[in-house]
Amino acid sequence: MIEGVKVKQIVKHHDDRGYFAELVREDESILTQFGQMSLSMSYPGVIKAFHYHEKQDDVWFFPAGNAQVVLYDTRRSSPTYKETDVYYMGESNPIVLLIPRFVAHGYRVLGNTPLSIIYLTTHAYEKDEPDEKRIAWNDPRIGFDWNTKHY
């Protein structure tokens, strides 16, 4: 596991009306501070990759659909520098994932239904100074084969 990444398994509490699940609690040390909460949707087959942040940590949760999430450690001082981790998240595996700053991240939408992502960040988006450093989805330094399945 890449240093600093945290994974929290989500427990859903079902009743005759549906379900309830706690995603992030202040006493869990998942998010050190709150900057922004956002919602995004992507269509089947879409690959949204890669980028990292210098100022913010991200917390990801996929409430609808399924995704293959890929992380790549760009931190030269990290013991997991240049390591890649793959997570399968979404309806089939409801987890919350903390992605530390300088860890590149991206995802591929799996299946035939759109994917929704709720993400929280430690800093709000700044239009004039975006904190997003992009890396091509097929960057040879990462060398990730998006067609590979790790089931």
Coordinates of C-alpha atoms in Angstrom, one line a residue:
M1 CA 0.0 0.0 0.0
I2 CA 1.3 3.5 -0.8
E3 CA 2.4 5.3 2.3
G4 CA -0.3 7.7 3.7
V5 CA -3.2 6.2 1.7
K6 CA -6.1 5.1 4.0
V7 CA -8.9 2.8 3.1
K8 CA -12.1 2.6 5.1
Q9 CA -14.7 -0.1 4.5
I10 CA -18.2 1.3 4.5
V11 CA -20.9 -0.4 6.6
K12 CA -24.5 0.1 5.2
H13 CA -27.3 0.0 7.7
H14 CA -30.4 -1.2 5.9
D15 CA -34.1 -1.0 6.8
D16 CA -37.4 -1.0 4.9
R17 CA -36.7 2.6 3.6
G18 CA -33.3 2.0 2.2
Y19 CA -29.9 2.4 3.9
F20 CA -27.6 4.7 5.8
A21 CA -23.8 4.8 5.8
E22 CA -21.3 6.9 7.5
L23 CA -18.5 8.0 5.1
V24 CA -16.2 10.2 7.0
R25 CA -16.2 11.1 10.7
E26 CA -14.0 13.8 12.4
D27 CA -12.7 11.4 15.0
E28 CA -11.3 9.0 12.3
S29 CA -8.4 11.2 11.1
I30 CA -9.4 10.5 7.5
L31 CA -9.5 14.2 6.5
T32 CA -7.2 16.7 8.4
Q33 CA -9.3 19.7 7.4
F34 CA -12.2 20.5 5.1
G35 CA -12.0 22.6 2.0
Q36 CA -14.7 21.4 -0.4
M37 CA -17.1 18.6 -1.2
S38 CA -17.9 17.8 -4.8
L39 CA -19.9 15.4 -7.0
S40 CA -18.9 14.2 -10.5
M41 CA -20.4 11.7 -12.9
S42 CA -18.6 9.8 -15.7
Y43 CA -19.9 7.5 -18.4
P44 CA -19.0 3.8 -18.9
G45 CA -15.5 3.2 -20.3
V46 CA -14.2 6.7 -19.4
I47 CA -10.7 6.9 -18.1
K48 CA -10.0 10.0 -16.0
A49 CA -6.3 10.0 -15.2
F50 CA -3.7 11.0 -14.0
H51 CA -3.2 14.1 -11.8
Y52 CA -2.0 14.9 -8.4
H53 CA -2.2 17.9 -6.0
E54 CA 0.5 19.8 -4.2
K55 CA -1.8 21.5 -1.6
Q56 CA -4.7 19.1 -1.0
D57 CA -5.6 15.6 0.1
D58 CA -8.6 13.9 -1.5
V59 CA -11.2 11.6 0.0
W60 CA -13.1 9.6 -2.7
F61 CA -16.3 7.6 -2.5
F62 CA -18.3 6.1 -5.4
P63 CA -22.0 5.8 -4.4
A64 CA -23.2 4.6 -7.8
G65 CA -21.4 2.5 -10.4
N66 CA -18.0 0.8 -10.2
A67 CA -14.5 2.0 -10.8
Q68 CA -10.9 0.8 -11.1
V69 CA -8.9 3.4 -9.2
V70 CA -5.1 3.7 -9.8
L71 CA -2.7 5.5 -7.5
Y72 CA 0.9 6.3 -8.3
D73 CA 3.3 7.7 -5.7
T74 CA 5.3 10.7 -7.1
R75 CA 6.9 11.7 -3.7
R76 CA 10.6 11.2 -4.0
S77 CA 11.1 11.1 -0.2
S78 CA 8.4 8.4 0.2
P79 CA 9.4 4.7 0.9
T80 CA 6.7 3.8 -1.7
Y81 CA 8.1 6.2 -4.4
K82 CA 7.1 5.1 -7.9
E83 CA 4.8 2.3 -6.6
T84 CA 1.3 1.8 -8.1
D85 CA -1.8 0.6 -6.2
V86 CA -5.1 -0.5 -7.7
Y87 CA -8.4 -0.4 -5.9
Y88 CA -11.8 -1.6 -7.1
M89 CA -14.5 0.7 -5.6
G90 CA -18.1 1.5 -6.0
E91 CA -21.4 -0.2 -5.4
S92 CA -19.7 -3.7 -5.5
N93 CA -17.1 -2.6 -2.9
P94 CA -18.2 0.5 -0.9
I95 CA -15.0 2.0 0.6
V96 CA -13.7 5.4 1.3
L97 CA -10.2 6.2 0.0
L98 CA -7.9 8.9 1.3
I99 CA -5.4 10.0 -1.3
P100 CA -2.5 12.2 0.1
R101 CA -1.1 15.1 -1.8
F102 CA 1.6 14.2 -4.4
V103 CA 0.0 10.8 -5.0
A104 CA -1.2 10.7 -8.6
H105 CA -4.7 9.3 -9.1
G106 CA -7.1 8.3 -11.8
Y107 CA -10.0 6.0 -12.5
R108 CA -11.7 4.0 -15.2
V109 CA -15.4 3.5 -15.2
L110 CA -16.3 -0.2 -15.1
G111 CA -19.5 -1.8 -16.3
N112 CA -22.4 -0.4 -18.3
T113 CA -23.8 2.2 -15.9
P114 CA -22.5 5.8 -15.2
L115 CA -20.2 6.3 -12.2
S116 CA -20.8 8.9 -9.5
I117 CA -18.0 10.1 -7.3
I118 CA -18.3 12.2 -4.2
Y119 CA -15.0 13.7 -3.1
L120 CA -13.9 15.8 -0.3
T121 CA -10.7 17.9 -0.4
T122 CA -8.6 19.7 2.2
H123 CA -8.6 22.9 0.1
A124 CA -11.2 24.4 -2.1
Y125 CA -10.7 24.7 -5.8
E126 CA -9.1 27.9 -7.0
K127 CA -10.0 28.8 -10.6
D128 CA -7.0 31.2 -11.1
E129 CA -4.5 28.8 -9.4
P130 CA -5.7 25.2 -9.9
D131 CA -3.8 22.7 -7.7
E132 CA -3.8 20.0 -10.4
K133 CA -0.7 18.6 -12.0
R134 CA -1.7 16.4 -14.9
I135 CA 0.0 13.3 -16.1
A136 CA -1.0 11.5 -19.3
W137 CA -3.2 8.4 -18.7
N138 CA -0.6 6.3 -20.6
D139 CA 2.5 7.9 -19.2
P140 CA 5.4 5.4 -19.7
R141 CA 6.9 6.3 -16.3
I142 CA 3.8 4.9 -14.6
G143 CA 3.4 2.2 -17.2
F144 CA -0.1 1.2 -16.2
D145 CA -2.2 -1.0 -18.5
W146 CA -5.7 0.2 -18.1
N147 CA -7.0 -3.0 -19.6
T148 CA -5.5 -5.1 -16.9
K149 CA -7.9 -6.6 -14.4
H150 CA -6.9 -7.4 -10.9
Y151 CA -9.9 -9.4 -9.7

